[in-house]
Amino acid sequence: MKKKGLWLSLALTFSLALTGCNSDSASKNTSGSGGEKGKEKLEIFSWWTGAGEEDGLKALIKLFQEKYPDIPVENAAVAGGAGTNAKAVLASRMQGNDPPATFQVHGGAELNAGWVAAGKMEPLNDLYEKEGWMDKFPKSLIDMVSKDGKIYSVPVNIHRGNVLWYNKKIFDENGLQPPKTFDEFFQVADKLKAKGITPLALGDKEPWAATHIFETVLLGTLGVDDYKKLWTGELSFDDAKVKEAVNTFKKMLNYINEDHSSRNWQDAAQLVAKGEAAMNIMGDWVKGYFVNDLKLKVNEDFGYVPTPNTDGQFMVITDTFGLPKGVKNPDDVKKFLAVLGSVEGQDAFNPLKGSIPARIDADVSKYDEYGKATIEDFKTAKLAPSLAHGSAAPEGFVTKVNQAVNIFVTQKDVKSFIDTLVSASAELKK
Ligand code: GAL
């Protein structure tokens, strides 16, 4: 697709999303601080506001300000999990040639098929050379932020998406083991249901949270190799394995809380924290939320296992920041990116965020039991790109899948869901 056409379709996708967002949750959390008067602000754009989300970012900004007290920083975060609202605000700003100095973007298709293909990003190979980063980030990650040999952003973290969190007390009191397979999941879920305990907490007020579960079911059913073939078009969405995954997902929906559509991801995780539900399938930003905000203890109050059938597999979500074309203070942006990509920056951010450092040489002692185990798992696991979090497929496709999943959660019509996935997959060939 030509640049202009791609650009229009990106803007349309995002502005559709914006129309649907309420002004409350889309409110900007702009807070400027420090720096010389009259100097261009370094505007850092993300969706990290509120519980479980903002602590890591604040620690990173603090570190940057200690190093560069003369550069004023503006934290321009827009609330809404997985960028529900931020992405739409970003698109309209990019369209109006008013980019933030730097913005949160997932490595993979969201960056490469989105902003890079639209010609909106500056390459950062010189920064990687200068900072000696080429062998400090895993090659798999550098590939996710590169297109045609040029590197376009700096990963601040690696989140794991395929995690099942569970309430330890509920499991212990009921003599249950965390499920490793789908069969075990349903056995455990039936026992919990019989006791009047909600087995699985879901908060899909923002529909991506249900897509998040669905992608882990796809991974657990197809395995990494076939899962990846979905995004290259080598495996069709009407394949028997996909149907099997959709049926499993449908069955899982029999075990969720009734008020799922009025909760966001934090509200759902909270059900598990309070013992009102037993399990939650969500990325490991939940750990940041449990530990920082709810003061829960890892492996005491809550436990974690890979989602059913995904042991040895790692659904990769990486938050990255780049340099948009046309910003007024590119040198300041590069200074920020250099801090974000440093060992110190990564170790300020990730222990609080729940993610692991993107760098291979970070200080492991700064991470808790969960972080240490995840750092180890990442080294040996088979990696799979997340769909719900922008790496596997372009934004246009993700938006359509989110809409389809949202309908499926209430209607549970397998055929119509598969048909929609098949027709949406035309987006993958663009
Ligand atoms: C993801 C993002 C995470 C976390 C999560 C919930 O897309 O990569 O860092 O913020 O959304 O908002």
Coordinates of C-alpha atoms and ligand atoms in Angstrom, one line a residue:
M1 CA 0.0 0.0 0.0
K2 CA 1.2 3.5 -0.8
K3 CA 2.3 5.7 2.2
K4 CA -0.7 8.0 1.8
G5 CA -3.2 5.2 1.7
L6 CA -1.6 3.5 4.7
W7 CA -1.6 6.7 6.6
L8 CA -5.3 7.3 5.9
S9 CA -6.2 3.8 7.0
L10 CA -4.2 4.2 10.2
A11 CA -5.8 7.5 11.0
L12 CA -9.3 6.1 10.3
T13 CA -8.7 3.1 12.5
F14 CA -7.6 5.2 15.4
S15 CA -10.2 7.9 15.0
L16 CA -12.9 5.3 15.0
A17 CA -11.5 4.1 18.3
L18 CA -11.4 7.6 19.6
T19 CA -15.1 8.2 18.9
G20 CA -15.9 5.4 21.2
C21 CA -13.9 6.5 24.2
N22 CA -15.3 8.4 27.0
S23 CA -13.8 11.8 27.9
D24 CA -13.2 10.7 31.4
S25 CA -10.9 7.9 30.7
A26 CA -9.3 9.7 27.8
S27 CA -8.3 12.6 30.1
K28 CA -4.6 13.5 29.7
N29 CA -2.4 13.2 32.7
T30 CA -0.1 16.0 31.8
S31 CA 2.3 17.1 34.4
G32 CA 5.4 19.1 33.6
S33 CA 8.3 19.5 35.9
G34 CA 11.8 20.7 36.2
G35 CA 14.0 22.2 33.6
E36 CA 14.9 25.7 32.3
K37 CA 12.1 28.2 31.6
G38 CA 11.3 28.6 27.9
K39 CA 13.1 25.4 26.9
E40 CA 11.2 23.0 24.7
K41 CA 9.5 20.3 26.9
L42 CA 10.3 16.7 26.5
E43 CA 6.9 15.3 26.2
I44 CA 6.7 11.6 27.0
F45 CA 3.5 10.0 25.7
S46 CA 2.2 6.7 27.0
W47 CA -0.9 5.1 28.5
W48 CA 0.7 4.5 31.8
T49 CA -1.5 6.3 34.3
G50 CA -2.9 5.0 37.6
A51 CA -2.8 1.8 39.5
G52 CA -0.1 -0.7 38.4
E53 CA 0.9 1.4 35.4
E54 CA 2.7 4.6 36.3
D55 CA 5.2 3.7 39.0
G56 CA 7.9 2.4 36.6
L57 CA 7.5 5.4 34.3
K58 CA 7.7 7.9 37.2
A59 CA 10.9 6.2 38.4
L60 CA 12.4 6.4 34.9
I61 CA 11.5 10.1 34.6
K62 CA 13.0 10.8 38.0
L63 CA 16.2 9.2 37.0
F64 CA 16.3 11.2 33.8
Q65 CA 15.7 14.4 35.7
E66 CA 18.5 13.7 38.0
K67 CA 20.8 13.3 35.0
Y68 CA 19.4 16.2 33.0
P69 CA 17.9 18.7 35.4
D70 CA 17.8 21.4 32.7
I71 CA 15.5 19.5 30.4
P72 CA 11.8 20.0 31.3
V73 CA 9.8 16.9 31.1
E74 CA 6.1 16.5 30.5
N75 CA 4.4 13.3 31.4
A76 CA 1.6 13.2 28.8
A77 CA 0.0 9.9 29.6
V78 CA -3.5 9.1 28.4
A79 CA -5.4 6.6 30.6
G80 CA -6.8 3.4 29.2
G81 CA -5.3 -0.1 29.3
A82 CA -3.3 -1.4 26.3
G83 CA -3.5 2.1 24.8
T84 CA -7.3 2.0 24.3
N85 CA -7.5 5.8 24.2
A86 CA -3.9 6.8 23.9
K87 CA -3.4 5.3 20.5
A88 CA -6.3 7.3 19.1
V89 CA -5.0 10.6 20.6
L90 CA -1.6 9.8 19.2
A91 CA -3.0 9.1 15.7
S92 CA -4.7 12.5 15.6
R93 CA -1.6 14.3 16.8
M94 CA 0.6 12.5 14.2
Q95 CA -1.9 13.3 11.5
G96 CA -1.8 17.0 12.6
N97 CA 2.0 17.0 12.5
D98 CA 2.1 17.5 16.2
P99 CA 4.0 14.4 17.4
P100 CA 5.0 14.1 21.1
A101 CA 8.8 14.1 21.6
T102 CA 8.6 10.4 22.1
F103 CA 5.8 7.8 22.5
Q104 CA 5.1 4.3 23.8
V105 CA 4.7 1.9 20.9
H106 CA 4.8 -1.9 20.8
G107 CA 7.7 -3.5 18.9
G108 CA 6.5 -5.5 15.9
A109 CA 3.7 -4.6 13.5
E110 CA 2.4 -1.7 15.5
L111 CA 5.7 0.1 15.1
N112 CA 6.9 -1.2 11.7
A113 CA 3.7 -1.6 9.7
G114 CA 2.3 1.5 11.4
W115 CA 4.4 4.5 12.1
V116 CA 7.6 3.4 10.3
A117 CA 5.7 2.4 7.1
A118 CA 3.9 5.7 7.2
G119 CA 7.3 7.4 7.2
K120 CA 6.8 9.0 10.5
M121 CA 9.9 7.8 12.5
E122 CA 13.6 8.5 12.5
P123 CA 16.1 5.6 12.4
L124 CA 18.2 5.2 15.6
N125 CA 21.1 3.1 14.4
D126 CA 23.5 5.8 15.3
L127 CA 22.2 5.8 18.9
Y128 CA 22.5 2.0 19.2
E129 CA 26.1 2.3 17.9
K130 CA 27.0 5.1 20.2
E131 CA 25.5 3.4 23.3
G132 CA 27.0 0.1 22.4
W133 CA 23.6 -1.6 22.4
M134 CA 23.9 -4.0 19.4
D135 CA 24.8 -6.9 21.6
K136 CA 23.0 -5.7 24.8
F137 CA 19.5 -6.3 23.6
P138 CA 18.5 -9.8 22.4
K139 CA 18.6 -10.0 18.6
S140 CA 14.9 -11.2 18.6
L141 CA 14.0 -7.9 20.2
I142 CA 16.1 -5.7 17.9
D143 CA 14.4 -7.4 15.0
M144 CA 11.0 -6.4 16.4
V145 CA 12.0 -2.8 16.3
S146 CA 13.7 -2.8 12.9
K147 CA 12.7 -2.5 9.3
D148 CA 14.9 -2.9 6.3
G149 CA 18.1 -2.8 8.4
K150 CA 17.1 0.4 10.3
I151 CA 16.3 0.4 14.0
Y152 CA 13.4 2.6 14.9
S153 CA 12.9 2.4 18.7
V154 CA 14.3 1.4 22.0
P155 CA 12.7 -1.4 24.1
V156 CA 12.2 -0.4 27.8
N157 CA 10.9 -3.9 28.8
I158 CA 9.6 -7.3 28.0
H159 CA 6.2 -8.2 29.4
R160 CA 5.0 -11.8 29.4
G161 CA 1.4 -12.1 28.2
N162 CA 0.6 -15.8 28.8
V163 CA 0.4 -15.9 32.6
L164 CA -2.4 -17.4 34.7
W165 CA -2.5 -15.7 38.1
Y166 CA -4.2 -17.4 41.0
N167 CA -5.3 -16.8 44.5
K168 CA -3.1 -19.0 46.7
K169 CA -5.5 -19.2 49.6
I170 CA -8.4 -20.3 47.5
F171 CA -6.3 -23.0 45.8
D172 CA -4.8 -24.2 49.1
E173 CA -8.1 -24.3 50.9
N174 CA -9.7 -26.3 48.2
G175 CA -6.7 -28.6 47.7
L176 CA -6.3 -27.5 44.0
Q177 CA -3.2 -27.3 41.8
P178 CA -2.8 -24.5 39.3
P179 CA -3.9 -25.9 35.9
K180 CA -1.2 -26.7 33.3
T181 CA -3.5 -28.0 30.5
F182 CA -7.0 -27.0 29.3
D183 CA -8.4 -30.2 30.7
E184 CA -7.0 -29.3 34.1
F185 CA -8.3 -25.8 33.8
F186 CA -11.8 -27.1 33.3
Q187 CA -11.5 -29.6 36.1
V188 CA -10.3 -26.9 38.5
A189 CA -12.9 -24.4 37.2
D190 CA -15.8 -27.0 37.8
K191 CA -14.6 -27.6 41.3
L192 CA -14.5 -23.9 42.1
K193 CA -17.9 -23.3 40.5
A194 CA -19.4 -26.1 42.6
K195 CA -18.1 -24.2 45.7
G196 CA -19.7 -21.0 44.5
I197 CA -16.3 -19.3 43.7
T198 CA -16.0 -17.5 40.4
P199 CA -13.2 -19.4 38.6
L200 CA -12.0 -16.9 36.1
A201 CA -11.9 -13.1 36.5
L202 CA -12.4 -11.0 33.3
G203 CA -12.6 -7.3 32.9
D204 CA -13.4 -6.6 29.3
K205 CA -14.9 -3.1 29.5
E206 CA -11.9 -2.5 27.2
P207 CA -12.3 -5.4 24.8
W208 CA -8.6 -6.1 24.4
A209 CA -8.7 -7.9 27.8
A210 CA -10.8 -10.7 26.2
T211 CA -8.6 -10.8 23.1
H212 CA -5.7 -11.2 25.5
I213 CA -7.3 -14.5 26.8
F214 CA -8.1 -15.6 23.3
E215 CA -4.6 -15.2 22.0
T216 CA -3.2 -17.3 24.9
V217 CA -5.8 -20.0 24.0
L218 CA -4.7 -19.8 20.3
L219 CA -1.0 -20.2 21.4
G220 CA -1.9 -23.1 23.8
T221 CA -3.8 -24.9 21.1
L222 CA -1.7 -24.2 18.0
G223 CA 1.8 -24.1 19.5
V224 CA 4.2 -21.3 18.6
D225 CA 5.0 -22.4 15.0
D226 CA 1.4 -22.6 13.8
Y227 CA 0.4 -19.5 15.9
K228 CA 3.0 -17.5 14.0
K229 CA 1.7 -18.8 10.7
L230 CA -1.6 -17.0 11.4
W231 CA 0.1 -13.7 11.0
T232 CA 1.9 -14.5 7.8
G233 CA -1.2 -15.9 6.2
E234 CA 0.3 -19.4 6.0
L235 CA -2.5 -20.7 8.3
S236 CA -6.1 -19.7 7.7
F237 CA -8.4 -18.6 10.5
D238 CA -10.9 -21.3 9.4
D239 CA -8.3 -24.0 10.1
A240 CA -9.6 -26.8 12.4
K241 CA -7.1 -25.9 15.1
V242 CA -8.4 -22.3 15.2
K243 CA -11.9 -23.7 15.5
E244 CA -10.8 -25.8 18.4
A245 CA -9.2 -22.8 20.1
V246 CA -12.4 -20.8 19.6
N247 CA -14.5 -23.6 21.2
T248 CA -12.1 -23.8 24.1
F249 CA -12.3 -20.0 24.6
K250 CA -16.1 -20.3 24.4
K251 CA -16.1 -22.9 27.1
M252 CA -13.8 -20.8 29.3
L253 CA -16.4 -18.0 29.1
N254 CA -18.8 -20.1 31.1
Y255 CA -16.6 -19.5 34.1
I256 CA -16.2 -15.7 34.2
N257 CA -17.7 -13.1 36.5
E258 CA -21.1 -11.8 35.4
D259 CA -20.0 -8.1 35.6
H260 CA -17.0 -8.6 33.3
S261 CA -18.1 -5.9 30.9
S262 CA -18.1 -3.2 33.5
R263 CA -14.6 -3.9 34.8
N264 CA -11.2 -2.9 33.5
W265 CA -8.1 -5.2 33.9
Q266 CA -7.3 -3.8 37.3
D267 CA -10.8 -4.3 38.5
A268 CA -10.7 -7.9 37.3
A269 CA -7.3 -8.7 38.9
Q270 CA -8.7 -7.2 42.1
L271 CA -11.3 -10.0 42.3
V272 CA -8.5 -12.5 42.5
A273 CA -6.6 -10.3 45.0
K274 CA -9.7 -10.1 47.3
G275 CA -10.5 -13.8 46.9
E276 CA -13.7 -13.1 45.0
A277 CA -12.4 -15.0 42.0
A278 CA -9.7 -17.7 41.7
M279 CA -7.8 -17.0 38.5
N280 CA -7.0 -14.2 36.0
I281 CA -5.3 -14.5 32.6
M282 CA -3.4 -11.3 32.0
G283 CA 0.1 -9.9 31.3
D284 CA 2.6 -9.4 34.1
W285 CA 1.7 -5.8 34.6
V286 CA -0.7 -7.5 37.0
K287 CA 2.2 -8.3 39.2
G288 CA 3.1 -4.6 39.4
Y289 CA -0.4 -3.9 40.4
F290 CA -0.6 -6.7 42.9
V291 CA 2.6 -5.8 44.6
N292 CA 2.9 -2.0 44.3
D293 CA -0.8 -1.1 44.7
L294 CA -2.4 -3.9 46.6
K295 CA 0.7 -4.8 48.7
L296 CA 0.3 -8.5 48.0
K297 CA 3.2 -10.9 48.3
V298 CA 4.6 -13.0 45.4
N299 CA 4.1 -16.7 46.0
E300 CA 2.3 -16.1 49.3
D301 CA -0.9 -14.2 48.3
F302 CA -0.8 -15.0 44.7
G303 CA 0.9 -17.6 42.4
Y304 CA 1.4 -17.8 38.7
V305 CA 1.8 -20.4 36.0
P306 CA 2.0 -20.2 32.2
T307 CA -1.6 -20.2 30.7
P308 CA -2.8 -23.8 29.8
N309 CA -0.5 -25.7 27.4
T310 CA 2.0 -22.8 27.1
D311 CA 4.8 -24.0 29.3
G312 CA 8.1 -23.2 27.6
Q313 CA 6.4 -20.6 25.4
F314 CA 6.6 -16.8 26.0
M315 CA 4.0 -14.4 24.6
V316 CA 6.2 -11.4 24.1
I317 CA 5.0 -7.8 24.7
T318 CA 7.6 -5.1 24.4
D319 CA 7.0 -1.4 25.1
T320 CA 9.4 0.7 23.2
F321 CA 10.0 4.4 22.5
G322 CA 11.3 6.1 19.4
L323 CA 12.0 9.5 17.8
P324 CA 9.2 10.8 15.6
K325 CA 10.1 12.9 12.6
G326 CA 9.7 16.6 13.0
V327 CA 10.1 17.0 16.7
K328 CA 11.8 20.2 17.9
N329 CA 14.2 18.6 20.4
P330 CA 15.6 15.5 18.8
D331 CA 18.8 15.7 20.9
D332 CA 16.9 15.8 24.1
V333 CA 14.8 12.8 23.0
K334 CA 17.9 10.8 22.3
K335 CA 19.2 11.7 25.7
F336 CA 16.0 10.3 27.2
L337 CA 16.2 7.2 25.0
A338 CA 19.8 6.7 26.1
V339 CA 18.7 6.7 29.8
L340 CA 15.7 4.4 29.0
G341 CA 18.0 1.9 27.2
S342 CA 20.7 2.0 29.9
V343 CA 21.0 -0.7 32.6
E344 CA 20.2 1.9 35.2
G345 CA 17.1 3.0 33.3
Q346 CA 15.8 -0.5 32.8
D347 CA 16.4 -1.5 36.4
A348 CA 14.6 1.6 37.6
F349 CA 11.6 0.9 35.5
N350 CA 11.1 -2.9 35.3
P351 CA 11.0 -4.0 38.9
L352 CA 8.1 -1.7 39.4
K353 CA 6.3 -2.4 36.2
G354 CA 6.2 -6.1 36.5
S355 CA 8.1 -6.7 33.3
I356 CA 11.7 -7.9 32.8
P357 CA 14.5 -5.8 31.4
A358 CA 14.9 -5.8 27.7
R359 CA 18.7 -5.7 28.1
I360 CA 20.5 -9.0 28.7
D361 CA 23.0 -7.4 31.2
A362 CA 20.6 -5.9 33.8
D363 CA 21.1 -6.4 37.5
V364 CA 19.0 -9.5 38.3
S365 CA 19.3 -9.0 42.0
K366 CA 16.9 -6.0 41.6
Y367 CA 14.0 -8.3 40.6
D368 CA 11.7 -10.4 42.8
E369 CA 11.1 -14.1 42.6
Y370 CA 8.6 -13.6 39.7
G371 CA 11.0 -11.4 37.8
K372 CA 14.0 -13.7 38.3
A373 CA 12.0 -16.7 37.1
T374 CA 10.7 -14.8 34.1
I375 CA 14.2 -13.6 33.1
E376 CA 15.3 -17.3 33.1
D377 CA 12.2 -18.4 31.2
F378 CA 12.8 -15.8 28.5
K379 CA 16.2 -17.2 27.8
T380 CA 15.0 -20.7 26.8
A381 CA 11.3 -20.2 25.9
K382 CA 10.0 -20.2 22.4
L383 CA 8.9 -16.7 21.7
A384 CA 5.5 -15.7 20.2
P385 CA 4.4 -12.1 19.3
S386 CA 1.3 -10.8 21.0
L387 CA -1.7 -9.9 18.9
A388 CA -3.6 -7.9 21.5
H389 CA -0.5 -5.9 22.2
G390 CA 0.5 -4.9 18.7
S391 CA 3.4 -7.1 17.8
A392 CA 1.8 -9.8 15.6
A393 CA -0.4 -7.9 13.2
P394 CA -1.2 -4.3 12.1
E395 CA -3.5 -2.1 14.1
G396 CA -6.3 -2.3 11.6
F397 CA -6.5 -6.1 12.1
V398 CA -6.2 -5.8 15.9
T399 CA -9.1 -3.4 16.0
K400 CA -11.3 -5.7 14.0
V401 CA -10.4 -8.7 16.2
N402 CA -11.2 -6.7 19.4
Q403 CA -14.6 -5.9 18.0
A404 CA -15.3 -9.5 16.9
V405 CA -14.1 -10.9 20.3
N406 CA -16.3 -8.4 22.1
I407 CA -19.3 -9.6 20.2
F408 CA -18.3 -13.2 20.6
V409 CA -18.1 -12.9 24.4
T410 CA -21.8 -12.2 24.5
Q411 CA -23.2 -14.0 21.5
K412 CA -20.8 -17.0 21.6
D413 CA -21.5 -17.7 17.9
V414 CA -18.4 -19.7 16.8
K415 CA -19.2 -19.7 13.0
S416 CA -19.8 -16.0 12.8
F417 CA -16.7 -15.2 14.9
I418 CA -14.5 -17.4 12.6
D419 CA -16.1 -15.8 9.5
T420 CA -15.2 -12.3 10.8
L421 CA -11.6 -13.4 11.6
V422 CA -11.3 -14.8 8.1
S423 CA -12.5 -11.6 6.4
A424 CA -10.5 -9.4 8.8
S425 CA -7.4 -11.3 7.8
A426 CA -7.4 -9.5 4.5
E427 CA -5.8 -6.7 6.6
L428 CA -2.8 -8.9 7.1
K429 CA -2.0 -8.8 3.4
K430 CA -1.9 -5.1 3.1
Ligands
GAL1 C1 0.1 -3.3 27.3 C2 1.4 -2.6 27.6 C3 1.7 -2.8 29.0 C4 0.6 -2.4 30.0 C5 -0.7 -3.0 29.4 C6 -2.0 -2.6 30.2 O1 -0.3 -3.0 26.0 O2 2.4 -3.1 26.8 O3 2.9 -2.1 29.4 O4 0.5 -1.1 30.1 O5 -0.9 -2.7 28.1 O6 -2.3 -1.3 30.0

